[in-house]
Coordinates of C-alpha atoms and ligand atoms in Angstrom, one line a residue:
Chain A
M152 CA 58.3 -7.8 22.9
T153 CA 58.1 -7.1 19.8
Q154 CA 58.7 -10.0 18.0
S155 CA 55.4 -11.5 19.9
D156 CA 53.0 -8.4 18.9
Y157 CA 53.7 -9.1 15.2
S158 CA 53.7 -13.2 15.9
N159 CA 50.4 -12.2 17.5
T160 CA 49.6 -9.9 14.3
D161 CA 50.5 -13.3 12.1
K162 CA 47.8 -15.2 14.3
I163 CA 44.7 -12.8 13.4
M164 CA 45.5 -12.7 10.1
M165 CA 45.6 -16.1 9.7
G166 CA 42.5 -16.7 11.7
E167 CA 42.1 -18.4 14.6
R168 CA 39.4 -20.6 13.4
S169 CA 40.0 -24.5 14.2
P170 CA 40.3 -26.4 11.1
L171 CA 37.6 -28.6 11.7
E172 CA 35.1 -25.2 11.5
K173 CA 36.8 -24.8 8.0
T174 CA 35.9 -26.9 6.3
F175 CA 32.4 -27.5 7.9
D176 CA 31.5 -24.1 6.8
Q177 CA 33.5 -25.3 2.9
G178 CA 31.0 -28.4 3.4
F179 CA 28.1 -26.5 4.3
R180 CA 28.2 -24.3 1.0
W181 CA 28.8 -27.3 -1.1
L182 CA 25.9 -28.6 0.9
T183 CA 23.5 -25.8 -0.6
L184 CA 25.3 -26.1 -3.3
G185 CA 24.1 -29.2 -4.0
F186 CA 20.5 -29.0 -2.8
A187 CA 20.4 -25.9 -5.0
I188 CA 21.9 -27.3 -8.7
S189 CA 18.9 -30.7 -7.6
I190 CA 16.1 -28.8 -7.8
G191 CA 17.3 -27.5 -11.2
L192 CA 18.1 -30.9 -12.1
I193 CA 14.4 -32.3 -11.0
L194 CA 13.2 -29.8 -13.5
I195 CA 15.1 -30.6 -16.1
S196 CA 15.0 -34.3 -16.1
I197 CA 11.0 -34.0 -15.2
A198 CA 11.0 -31.8 -18.4
V199 CA 13.7 -34.4 -20.4
I200 CA 11.6 -37.4 -19.5
I201 CA 8.4 -36.0 -20.8
A202 CA 9.8 -34.7 -24.3
V203 CA 11.7 -38.2 -24.9
G204 CA 8.1 -39.6 -24.1
A205 CA 6.2 -37.6 -25.9
F206 CA 8.3 -37.7 -29.2
P207 CA 6.4 -40.4 -30.8
A208 CA 3.2 -37.8 -30.9
I209 CA 5.4 -34.7 -31.6
K210 CA 7.3 -37.0 -34.7
Q211 CA 3.7 -38.1 -36.2
F212 CA 1.3 -34.9 -35.3
N213 CA 4.5 -32.1 -35.3
F214 CA 2.3 -28.6 -35.2
S215 CA -0.4 -30.0 -36.1
F216 CA -1.8 -31.3 -32.6
F217 CA -2.0 -27.1 -31.8
T218 CA -5.2 -27.2 -34.1
N219 CA -6.9 -30.0 -34.6
S220 CA -10.1 -30.6 -32.5
N221 CA -9.9 -33.9 -32.2
W222 CA -8.9 -36.2 -29.1
N223 CA -9.5 -40.3 -30.9
P224 CA -7.5 -42.6 -29.4
V225 CA -9.7 -45.3 -31.2
T226 CA -8.2 -43.6 -34.8
D227 CA -5.0 -42.6 -33.4
E228 CA -5.8 -39.2 -34.0
Y229 CA -5.3 -36.2 -31.3
G230 CA -4.8 -32.9 -31.1
V231 CA -5.0 -30.6 -27.9
I232 CA -6.7 -27.3 -29.3
A233 CA -10.0 -27.6 -27.5
V234 CA -8.6 -29.2 -24.3
I235 CA -5.6 -25.9 -24.6
Y236 CA -9.4 -23.5 -25.0
G237 CA -10.8 -25.4 -22.2
T238 CA -7.7 -24.8 -19.8
I239 CA -7.1 -21.1 -20.8
V240 CA -11.2 -20.0 -20.2
S241 CA -12.1 -22.9 -17.7
S242 CA -9.2 -20.9 -15.8
L243 CA -10.4 -17.3 -17.1
I244 CA -13.2 -17.7 -15.7
S245 CA -12.6 -18.3 -12.0
L246 CA -9.6 -15.1 -12.4
I247 CA -12.7 -13.2 -13.4
I248 CA -15.0 -14.1 -10.2
A249 CA -11.2 -14.6 -7.8
I250 CA -9.7 -11.1 -8.4
P251 CA -13.0 -8.5 -7.0
L252 CA -13.6 -10.8 -4.4
G253 CA -10.0 -11.6 -3.0
V254 CA -8.2 -8.2 -3.5
G255 CA -11.6 -6.9 -1.9
A256 CA -11.6 -9.5 0.8
A257 CA -7.7 -8.3 1.3
V258 CA -9.1 -5.0 1.8
F259 CA -11.4 -5.5 3.9
L260 CA -9.1 -7.7 6.1
S261 CA -6.8 -5.0 5.8
E262 CA -8.7 -2.1 7.0
D263 CA -9.5 -1.6 10.4
F264 CA -13.6 -2.0 9.4
I265 CA -13.8 -4.9 12.0
P266 CA -12.0 -5.8 15.5
E267 CA -8.8 -6.7 15.5
Q268 CA -9.9 -10.6 17.3
I269 CA -13.1 -10.9 14.7
R270 CA -10.0 -10.7 11.9
T271 CA -8.4 -12.9 12.4
V272 CA -10.8 -15.4 13.0
L273 CA -11.4 -14.4 9.6
V274 CA -8.2 -14.7 8.3
F275 CA -8.1 -17.9 9.7
L276 CA -11.9 -18.9 7.4
V277 CA -9.7 -17.6 4.7
E278 CA -6.5 -19.9 5.1
L279 CA -8.8 -23.2 5.9
L280 CA -10.4 -22.8 2.5
A281 CA -6.7 -23.8 1.3
A282 CA -7.2 -26.9 2.8
I283 CA -9.6 -28.4 1.9
P284 CA -8.4 -31.5 -0.9
S285 CA -9.7 -30.5 -4.0
V286 CA -12.0 -33.6 -4.3
V287 CA -14.1 -32.5 -2.1
Y288 CA -14.2 -29.1 -4.2
G289 CA -15.5 -31.7 -6.5
L290 CA -18.4 -33.0 -4.9
W291 CA -19.1 -30.3 -3.2
G292 CA -19.4 -28.6 -7.1
I293 CA -21.2 -31.9 -8.7
F294 CA -23.9 -31.6 -5.5
V295 CA -24.6 -28.3 -4.9
L296 CA -22.8 -26.2 -7.6
I297 CA -23.8 -27.5 -11.4
P298 CA -27.8 -27.6 -10.2
I299 CA -27.5 -23.7 -9.0
T300 CA -25.5 -23.0 -12.5
T301 CA -27.8 -25.3 -14.7
V302 CA -30.3 -23.3 -13.4
F303 CA -28.1 -20.0 -14.2
G304 CA -26.9 -20.7 -17.3
T305 CA -30.4 -21.8 -18.9
W306 CA -31.6 -17.5 -18.3
L307 CA -28.7 -17.4 -19.8
N308 CA -28.5 -18.7 -22.6
Q309 CA -32.4 -18.3 -23.2
N310 CA -31.6 -14.1 -23.0
F311 CA -28.3 -13.9 -24.1
G312 CA -28.4 -16.7 -26.8
W313 CA -26.6 -15.1 -29.5
F314 CA -23.6 -14.7 -27.4
P315 CA -20.9 -17.7 -28.6
L316 CA -20.0 -18.4 -24.9
F317 CA -23.8 -19.0 -24.1
S318 CA -24.9 -20.1 -27.1
S319 CA -25.2 -23.7 -25.7
P320 CA -28.6 -25.0 -23.0
P321 CA -26.0 -26.2 -20.6
A322 CA -25.7 -30.1 -19.9
G323 CA -25.0 -30.3 -16.6
P324 CA -21.7 -30.2 -16.5
G325 CA -19.0 -27.6 -18.2
M326 CA -17.1 -24.6 -18.3
L327 CA -18.5 -22.2 -16.3
P328 CA -19.2 -24.3 -13.1
A329 CA -15.7 -25.7 -13.0
G330 CA -14.3 -21.7 -13.4
I331 CA -16.4 -21.6 -10.5
V332 CA -14.9 -24.2 -8.9
L333 CA -11.8 -23.1 -9.1
S334 CA -12.2 -19.1 -8.5
I335 CA -12.5 -20.3 -4.6
M336 CA -9.8 -22.6 -4.7
I337 CA -7.7 -19.7 -5.5
L338 CA -9.1 -17.0 -3.8
P339 CA -7.2 -17.6 -0.5
I340 CA -3.8 -17.4 -3.1
I341 CA -4.6 -14.0 -3.8
I342 CA -6.5 -12.5 -0.5
A343 CA -3.0 -14.0 1.3
I344 CA -0.7 -12.0 -0.8
S345 CA -3.2 -9.0 -1.5
R346 CA -2.8 -8.8 2.7
D347 CA 0.0 -9.4 2.3
S348 CA 1.5 -6.3 0.1
L349 CA -1.6 -4.0 1.3
A350 CA -0.3 -4.5 5.3
S351 CA 2.8 -3.7 4.1
L352 CA 2.5 -0.7 2.6
P353 CA 4.0 2.2 5.0
P354 CA 1.6 3.3 7.4
D355 CA 3.1 7.5 5.8
L356 CA 0.9 6.5 2.2
R357 CA -2.5 6.1 4.4
Q358 CA -1.8 9.8 6.5
A359 CA -0.9 11.5 3.5
S360 CA -3.8 10.8 1.5
L361 CA -6.1 11.7 4.2
G362 CA -4.2 14.0 4.9
L363 CA -5.0 16.0 1.5
G364 CA -8.6 15.6 2.7
A365 CA -9.1 12.4 0.6
T366 CA -11.9 9.6 2.3
R367 CA -10.6 6.3 3.0
W368 CA -11.7 5.0 -0.3
E369 CA -10.0 7.4 -2.3
T370 CA -7.2 6.6 -0.4
I371 CA -7.4 2.0 -0.5
F372 CA -8.3 2.7 -4.5
R373 CA -6.0 5.9 -5.9
V374 CA -3.1 5.4 -3.1
L375 CA -3.2 1.9 -1.4
I376 CA -4.3 -0.6 -3.7
P377 CA -1.8 0.9 -6.7
A378 CA 1.1 1.0 -4.1
A379 CA 0.7 -3.0 -3.7
I380 CA -0.2 -3.9 -7.1
S381 CA 2.7 -5.5 -8.3
G382 CA 2.2 -8.2 -5.0
I383 CA -1.2 -8.4 -5.9
M384 CA -0.2 -9.0 -9.7
G385 CA 2.3 -11.9 -8.3
G386 CA -0.7 -13.5 -6.4
V387 CA -3.2 -13.7 -9.7
M388 CA -0.8 -15.0 -11.6
L389 CA -0.1 -17.3 -8.7
A390 CA -3.8 -18.4 -8.6
L391 CA -3.3 -18.5 -12.2
G392 CA -0.8 -20.9 -12.9
R393 CA -2.6 -23.0 -9.8
A394 CA -6.4 -22.9 -12.1
M395 CA -4.9 -24.3 -14.4
G396 CA -2.7 -27.2 -13.4
E397 CA -5.7 -27.9 -11.1
T398 CA -6.9 -32.0 -12.5
M399 CA -9.3 -33.2 -9.5
A400 CA -11.8 -30.7 -9.0
A401 CA -11.4 -29.8 -12.7
T402 CA -12.8 -33.4 -14.4
M403 CA -15.2 -33.7 -11.7
I404 CA -17.3 -30.7 -12.8
I405 CA -16.1 -30.0 -16.1
G406 CA -17.6 -32.6 -17.5
N407 CA -14.7 -34.5 -19.2
S408 CA -15.1 -34.2 -23.2
N409 CA -13.0 -33.5 -25.9
R410 CA -15.3 -31.8 -28.7
L411 CA -14.0 -27.9 -29.1
S412 CA -17.0 -25.4 -28.4
I413 CA -16.7 -22.2 -27.9
S414 CA -20.1 -21.9 -25.1
I415 CA -18.6 -22.0 -21.3
L416 CA -22.5 -23.7 -20.7
D417 CA -21.2 -26.4 -22.8
P418 CA -18.8 -30.0 -21.0
A419 CA -15.1 -29.4 -21.9
N420 CA -11.7 -30.4 -20.5
T421 CA -8.6 -29.0 -19.4
I422 CA -5.2 -30.2 -20.4
A423 CA -4.6 -32.0 -16.7
S424 CA -8.1 -33.3 -16.8
L425 CA -7.8 -35.1 -20.0
I426 CA -4.5 -36.8 -18.6
A427 CA -5.4 -37.4 -15.2
N428 CA -8.9 -39.3 -17.4
Q429 CA -6.8 -41.3 -19.7
F430 CA -3.4 -42.1 -18.8
A431 CA -4.3 -45.0 -16.5
E432 CA -5.9 -47.5 -19.9
A433 CA -3.8 -45.3 -22.1
S434 CA -1.8 -47.7 -24.3
G435 CA 0.6 -47.0 -27.8
L436 CA 0.7 -43.2 -29.5
Q437 CA -1.6 -42.4 -27.1
I438 CA 0.5 -42.4 -24.2
S439 CA 2.6 -40.3 -26.4
A440 CA 0.1 -38.0 -27.1
L441 CA -0.5 -37.4 -24.0
M442 CA 3.4 -36.8 -22.4
Y443 CA 3.0 -34.4 -25.5
A444 CA 0.0 -32.4 -23.9
G445 CA 1.9 -32.7 -20.8
L446 CA 4.4 -30.6 -22.3
V447 CA 2.2 -28.1 -23.5
L448 CA 0.9 -28.0 -19.9
M449 CA 4.7 -27.0 -19.0
L450 CA 5.1 -24.4 -21.7
L451 CA 1.6 -22.9 -20.8
T452 CA 2.2 -21.8 -17.2
L453 CA 6.1 -21.4 -18.1
I454 CA 4.5 -18.3 -20.8
V455 CA 2.2 -17.1 -17.9
N456 CA 4.9 -17.4 -15.6
I457 CA 7.2 -15.5 -17.5
L458 CA 4.4 -13.1 -19.0
A459 CA 3.8 -12.6 -14.9
E460 CA 7.3 -11.7 -14.3
Y461 CA 7.3 -9.2 -16.9
I462 CA 4.0 -7.3 -15.6
V463 CA 5.3 -7.1 -12.0
N464 CA 8.1 -5.4 -13.3
Q465 CA 6.5 -3.1 -15.7
V466 CA 4.1 -1.8 -12.7
K467 CA 7.3 -2.0 -10.4
A468 CA 9.4 0.6 -12.7
K469 CA 5.8 2.6 -13.2
Y470 CA 5.8 2.7 -9.0
E471 CA 9.1 3.1 -7.9
Chain B
M29 CA 1.5 48.5 27.1
Q30 CA -2.2 50.0 25.4
E31 CA -0.8 49.2 21.4
S32 CA 0.3 46.0 23.1
L33 CA -2.7 44.7 24.1
R34 CA -4.8 46.1 21.0
N35 CA -2.2 43.7 19.4
D36 CA -3.2 40.9 21.2
E37 CA -6.8 42.3 20.9
E38 CA -5.9 42.2 17.4
L39 CA -4.8 38.8 16.6
L40 CA -7.2 36.8 18.9
R41 CA -10.0 38.0 16.8
Q42 CA -8.0 37.2 13.6
S43 CA -7.3 33.5 15.1
V44 CA -8.1 30.9 13.0
I45 CA -7.7 28.2 14.8
E46 CA -8.4 27.9 18.9
L47 CA -8.0 25.7 21.4
M48 CA -9.6 25.9 24.8
D49 CA -9.0 23.8 27.3
V50 CA -7.6 20.7 25.8
D51 CA -7.0 17.8 27.0
I52 CA -5.5 14.7 24.3
F53 CA -6.0 10.9 25.9
Y54 CA -4.3 7.5 24.2
G55 CA -6.4 5.6 25.1
T56 CA -6.8 6.0 29.8
Y57 CA -3.3 8.3 29.0
K58 CA -3.7 11.5 29.8
A59 CA -1.0 12.8 26.9
V60 CA -1.8 16.3 26.7
K61 CA -3.2 18.6 29.5
E62 CA -5.2 21.8 29.7
V63 CA -4.4 23.5 26.2
N64 CA -5.0 27.2 25.2
L65 CA -3.9 28.9 22.4
N66 CA -5.0 31.4 19.6
I67 CA -3.8 30.3 15.9
P68 CA -3.1 33.7 14.3
K69 CA -4.1 34.1 10.3
N70 CA -1.3 34.6 7.9
K71 CA 1.8 33.8 10.3
I72 CA 3.6 31.5 10.9
T73 CA 3.0 29.4 14.5
A74 CA 5.9 27.2 16.0
F75 CA 5.0 25.2 18.9
I76 CA 9.1 24.0 20.3
G77 CA 9.8 21.7 23.5
P78 CA 11.7 18.5 24.2
S79 CA 10.7 15.7 23.0
G80 CA 7.6 13.7 23.9
C81 CA 5.7 16.6 25.2
G82 CA 3.0 16.7 22.7
K83 CA 3.4 18.8 20.5
S84 CA 3.1 16.4 17.4
T85 CA -0.4 15.0 19.3
I86 CA -1.5 18.4 19.0
L87 CA -0.9 19.4 15.7
R88 CA -2.8 16.0 14.6
C89 CA -6.1 17.2 16.8
L90 CA -5.9 19.7 14.6
N91 CA -6.8 19.2 11.0
R92 CA -8.1 15.5 13.2
L93 CA -5.8 13.3 11.9
N94 CA -5.6 11.7 15.3
D95 CA -8.8 10.1 14.5
L96 CA -7.1 6.6 12.8
I97 CA -5.7 6.4 16.4
S98 CA -8.6 5.1 18.1
S99 CA -7.6 5.5 21.7
F100 CA -7.7 8.8 21.1
K101 CA -9.8 10.6 22.8
L102 CA -10.1 14.3 22.9
K103 CA -11.3 16.3 25.7
G104 CA -12.3 20.7 25.5
R105 CA -12.8 22.7 22.2
V106 CA -11.1 22.9 18.8
T107 CA -12.5 25.6 16.6
Y108 CA -12.0 26.5 12.9
H109 CA -13.1 30.3 12.3
G110 CA -15.4 29.4 15.4
Q111 CA -17.1 25.7 14.6
D112 CA -16.4 23.3 17.2
L113 CA -13.8 20.8 14.8
Y114 CA -15.3 17.6 17.0
A115 CA -18.5 18.0 17.1
K116 CA -20.6 15.5 15.8
D117 CA -21.9 16.8 12.2
I118 CA -18.3 18.2 11.0
D119 CA -17.0 15.2 8.6
P120 CA -13.6 14.9 9.4
V121 CA -13.0 14.6 5.5
E122 CA -14.4 18.9 5.1
V123 CA -11.3 19.7 7.9
R124 CA -8.9 17.7 6.1
K125 CA -9.0 19.7 3.4
R126 CA -9.2 23.0 4.5
I127 CA -6.7 21.9 7.0
G128 CA -3.2 20.2 5.0
M129 CA -0.9 18.7 6.4
V130 CA 3.5 18.2 5.9
F131 CA 4.3 15.5 7.7
Q132 CA 7.9 15.3 9.1
R133 CA 9.4 12.1 6.7
P134 CA 9.2 13.0 3.0
N135 CA 6.1 10.3 2.0
P136 CA 4.9 11.2 -1.9
F137 CA 3.1 8.6 -3.3
P138 CA 4.5 6.0 -5.6
K139 CA 3.0 7.7 -8.8
T140 CA 3.7 10.2 -10.9
I141 CA 5.1 14.1 -9.9
Y142 CA 2.2 15.5 -11.5
D143 CA 0.4 12.9 -10.3
N144 CA 1.8 13.5 -6.6
V145 CA 1.0 17.1 -6.9
A146 CA -2.7 16.5 -9.2
Y147 CA -4.2 14.5 -6.4
G148 CA -5.7 16.8 -3.9
A149 CA -7.4 18.3 -6.5
R150 CA -8.3 15.5 -8.3
V151 CA -10.2 13.6 -4.9
N152 CA -11.3 17.5 -4.0
G153 CA -13.3 17.2 -7.6
Y154 CA -11.4 20.5 -8.6
K155 CA -12.4 21.9 -11.7
G156 CA -10.0 24.0 -12.8
D157 CA -7.4 24.0 -15.1
L158 CA -5.2 21.3 -13.4
D159 CA -1.7 21.5 -15.7
E160 CA -1.8 25.3 -14.3
L161 CA -2.5 24.1 -10.9
V162 CA 0.5 21.5 -11.3
E163 CA 2.9 24.1 -12.4
T164 CA 1.6 27.0 -9.4
S165 CA 2.2 24.8 -6.6
L166 CA 5.6 23.3 -7.7
R167 CA 6.5 27.2 -8.2
R168 CA 4.8 27.6 -5.1
A169 CA 7.1 24.8 -3.3
A170 CA 10.5 25.9 -5.5
L171 CA 10.9 22.8 -7.1
W172 CA 8.9 23.8 -10.6
D173 CA 12.7 24.9 -12.5
E174 CA 14.0 21.1 -10.9
V175 CA 11.9 18.9 -12.3
K176 CA 9.7 20.1 -15.5
D177 CA 11.1 18.6 -17.7
K178 CA 9.6 14.8 -16.0
L179 CA 7.1 15.5 -14.6
G180 CA 6.1 12.1 -15.4
E181 CA 8.6 10.7 -13.2
S182 CA 8.5 8.7 -10.4
G183 CA 8.1 11.1 -7.2
F184 CA 10.6 8.6 -5.7
S185 CA 13.3 9.8 -8.4
L186 CA 13.3 12.8 -6.2
S187 CA 16.5 13.3 -3.2
G188 CA 15.2 14.0 0.1
G189 CA 14.9 17.6 0.0
Q190 CA 13.2 17.6 -2.7
Q191 CA 10.6 14.9 -1.9
Q192 CA 9.4 17.3 0.8
R193 CA 9.4 19.6 -1.9
L194 CA 6.4 17.5 -3.7
C195 CA 5.1 17.5 -0.4
I196 CA 4.0 20.4 0.6
A197 CA 3.2 21.3 -3.5
R198 CA 1.1 18.6 -3.0
T199 CA -0.5 19.9 0.1
V200 CA -1.0 23.5 -1.2
A201 CA -2.4 22.2 -4.1
A202 CA -5.1 21.0 -2.4
Q203 CA -5.8 24.5 -1.7
P204 CA -6.1 24.1 2.1
E205 CA -6.2 27.3 4.3
V206 CA -3.8 26.2 7.4
V207 CA -0.6 24.2 6.3
L208 CA 0.5 22.4 9.4
M209 CA 3.9 21.1 9.3
D210 CA 5.8 18.5 11.9
E211 CA 9.7 18.9 11.5
P212 CA 9.9 19.0 7.8
C213 CA 12.8 20.1 7.7
S214 CA 14.1 17.4 10.2
A215 CA 15.2 15.2 7.2
L216 CA 16.8 16.8 5.2
D217 CA 20.4 18.7 4.5
P218 CA 21.2 22.1 5.7
I219 CA 19.8 23.9 2.1
S220 CA 16.8 21.4 1.5
T221 CA 15.9 23.6 4.7
L222 CA 16.8 27.0 3.7
K223 CA 14.8 26.5 0.9
I224 CA 12.0 25.5 2.9
E225 CA 11.9 27.8 4.7
E226 CA 12.4 30.4 2.6
L227 CA 9.5 28.6 1.0
M228 CA 7.4 29.0 4.5
Q229 CA 8.0 32.4 4.6
E230 CA 5.9 33.3 0.8
L231 CA 3.5 30.6 1.8
K232 CA 2.1 32.8 4.5
E233 CA 0.9 35.4 2.4
N234 CA -1.7 33.2 1.7
Y235 CA -1.7 30.6 3.7
T236 CA -1.5 30.1 8.0
I237 CA 1.3 28.0 9.0
V238 CA 1.6 25.6 12.3
I239 CA 4.7 24.1 12.2
V240 CA 6.2 21.9 14.7
T241 CA 10.2 21.9 15.0
H242 CA 13.0 20.7 17.1
N243 CA 15.5 23.3 15.7
M244 CA 16.0 26.6 17.6
Q245 CA 16.9 28.6 15.0
Q246 CA 14.6 27.2 13.2
A247 CA 11.9 28.6 15.2
T248 CA 13.5 32.0 15.6
R249 CA 13.5 32.2 11.5
V250 CA 10.7 31.5 10.4
A251 CA 7.9 32.4 13.3
D252 CA 6.2 35.0 14.1
M253 CA 4.4 33.3 17.6
T254 CA 6.1 30.7 19.6
A255 CA 4.6 28.1 21.8
F256 CA 6.7 26.2 24.2
F257 CA 5.4 22.8 25.4
N258 CA 6.5 21.2 28.4
A259 CA 6.3 17.3 30.0
E260 CA 5.6 17.4 33.7
A261 CA 5.5 13.8 36.0
V262 CA 2.5 12.9 37.1
G263 CA 1.9 10.4 39.3
N264 CA 4.3 7.6 40.3
K265 CA 4.5 5.5 37.2
G266 CA 6.3 7.8 35.7
N267 CA 3.7 9.0 33.1
K268 CA 4.2 12.4 31.8
V269 CA 1.9 15.0 30.4
G270 CA 2.2 17.7 28.2
Y271 CA 1.2 21.6 28.2
L272 CA 1.5 24.9 27.3
V273 CA 4.0 26.7 28.7
E274 CA 3.8 29.7 27.0
F275 CA 2.7 31.3 24.2
D276 CA 4.0 35.0 22.6
Q277 CA 5.6 36.2 20.0
T278 CA 8.5 34.6 18.9
E279 CA 10.9 37.6 19.6
K280 CA 9.5 37.4 23.3
I281 CA 9.9 34.0 23.9
F282 CA 13.6 33.7 22.6
S283 CA 14.7 37.1 24.4
N284 CA 12.6 38.0 27.4
P285 CA 10.3 35.0 28.4
E286 CA 7.5 35.1 31.0
E287 CA 8.5 31.6 32.5
Q288 CA 12.2 30.1 33.7
S289 CA 11.2 27.0 32.0
T290 CA 11.8 28.7 28.6
K291 CA 14.2 30.7 29.4
D292 CA 16.4 27.3 30.4
Y293 CA 14.9 25.7 27.2
V294 CA 15.9 28.4 24.5
S295 CA 19.5 28.7 25.9
G296 CA 19.8 25.4 25.4
R297 CA 20.1 24.1 29.1
F298 CA 17.5 21.8 28.9
G299 CA 15.7 19.9 26.6
Ligands
LIG190 N1 -0.6 6.5 19.3 C1 -0.6 6.5 20.3 N2 -0.7 6.2 20.9 C2 0.0 5.8 22.3 N3 0.7 7.2 23.0 C3 1.2 8.6 22.0 C4 0.6 7.8 20.4 N4 1.2 8.4 19.8 C5 1.7 10.1 21.0 N5 1.8 8.9 22.1 C6 2.3 9.2 23.7 O1 2.0 10.9 23.8 C7 3.2 11.3 23.6 C8 3.4 12.2 22.6 O2 3.8 12.5 21.8 P1 4.1 13.6 20.6 O3 3.0 14.5 20.4 O4 4.4 12.4 19.4 O5 5.5 14.1 21.1 P2 6.2 15.2 20.5 O6 5.5 15.2 18.9 O7 6.4 16.2 21.2 O8 7.9 14.8 20.7 C9 4.6 10.6 24.2 O9 5.0 10.4 25.8 C10 4.1 9.6 23.3 O10 4.4 8.6 23.8
LIG191 MG1 6.9 14.5 16.5

């Protein structure tokens, strides 16, 4: 009796799962580990291959790559300052437009201003924005937006031409229309993420604020948006990454000029667009220089991501 | 007899909020029926009764917080100093400035302790010295000594009991006349609960307090007046509608109530 009791306990302690199941469990662990590692490996291999390809250019230009504003395949003279400027400024323009628009839309869609059914339709439409191919955005930019920004840009230049950013007459394509198209392309990201973080706030917060005699707007601006700010910032940073890396729409609208000009009305170029434009016909050192530029773009996005992480953590620490 | 009648009349004259034949609906569902109740000034009034009998519903209709629920509908009259709270020209925001609310779960804002307390004053356009207001409010909520060195820290860094007192300080700082409390101690430990009860006694000098409580001892300890609510089934779908059974001095409700159901409830025989 006692003995059988003991053996029973033993069995419990040893576990009664079949060896097959155990092996399967172990195997699953290795499998997922494999997946996780392979993602890291892919990333590293991309970086390494680009770095290796870029090596001749790195050796040749070193840091002067970042100060030279010429990109001249004829004289084999390459520098990225102009395209870095184009990348950053066109992304900033898109953020300046998309943040208020996106957060505003997110607030509207998370409040009960309109009946639930209509809201669902609007949310769906916003998601559709993300489904439009970027080449279509590019076409729209060329045929619809550029004529408008040319008129607007002429006015800006005539009235505020003393301001460096508006110091040239618009040439049609340029950073301004590119930034506007990018802003529309990143809107869905900002709206979706901001709306999610607003909707996931505890309803207690809203009640507490209204219960203290705050209006709806005071509640939104003083309590809800600050409480959701880390999520909103996360969305904005994701959107910034997208804007910096966008290739097709940018190429079609920005003018592909590798000359450095401060004015946002002038044609310019972004890193992604430069690479897409020239890679097919590049040879020799030019290929290597394009690789180097790609490395710079990777670095730029990495910096943005680290910065985003840092800002989000700072904000979180302040509110939690 | 004469004496008590005069007292009652006096009470009536002093009432801040009056409910007259109030029915409350959520959509087609009638949650509360025929409530007649006068909330006396500078007293603590307790709402007791079994779960789901509509205590929170009634409390929240006193400062129009139920407006947030789209299906909410109210019939009858709720007056504040004789003014109909549900009249067309009444701004619910103004109502809530005068009639504040403390909730069941502590719900500080994700802001610093200071900003939490200052919030109501800021949205109300308070002109005085904000630092002073924050200090007095925190003192009134018996929290000042515990937080005076860390006003810049987040409200979430406090314990549950401290957070609830912070919420009370926040409500007090908005300078309302009436403070509504919906089971303010149900998430708290006994010591924090006692602190908040003491605090209520002090607050009633300046404020009229209405508290919903599940805790009978708490009602006897803090309340001057007690309203007992119950719910009865109507129709055959098992729907329950809440109603006011009895409203009287707390002593009377707990020692010698008029209604048998009150007696059963306060002696713990049901609910
Ligand atoms: N937002 C709401 N929508 C629909 N019904 C509700 C809502 N809030 C409360 N009720 C119903 O009203 C009744 C009273 O609820 P409540 O006031 O919370 O009771 P108590 O606070 O006394 O426990 C319950 O039957 C509850 O289900
Ligand atoms: Mg309740």
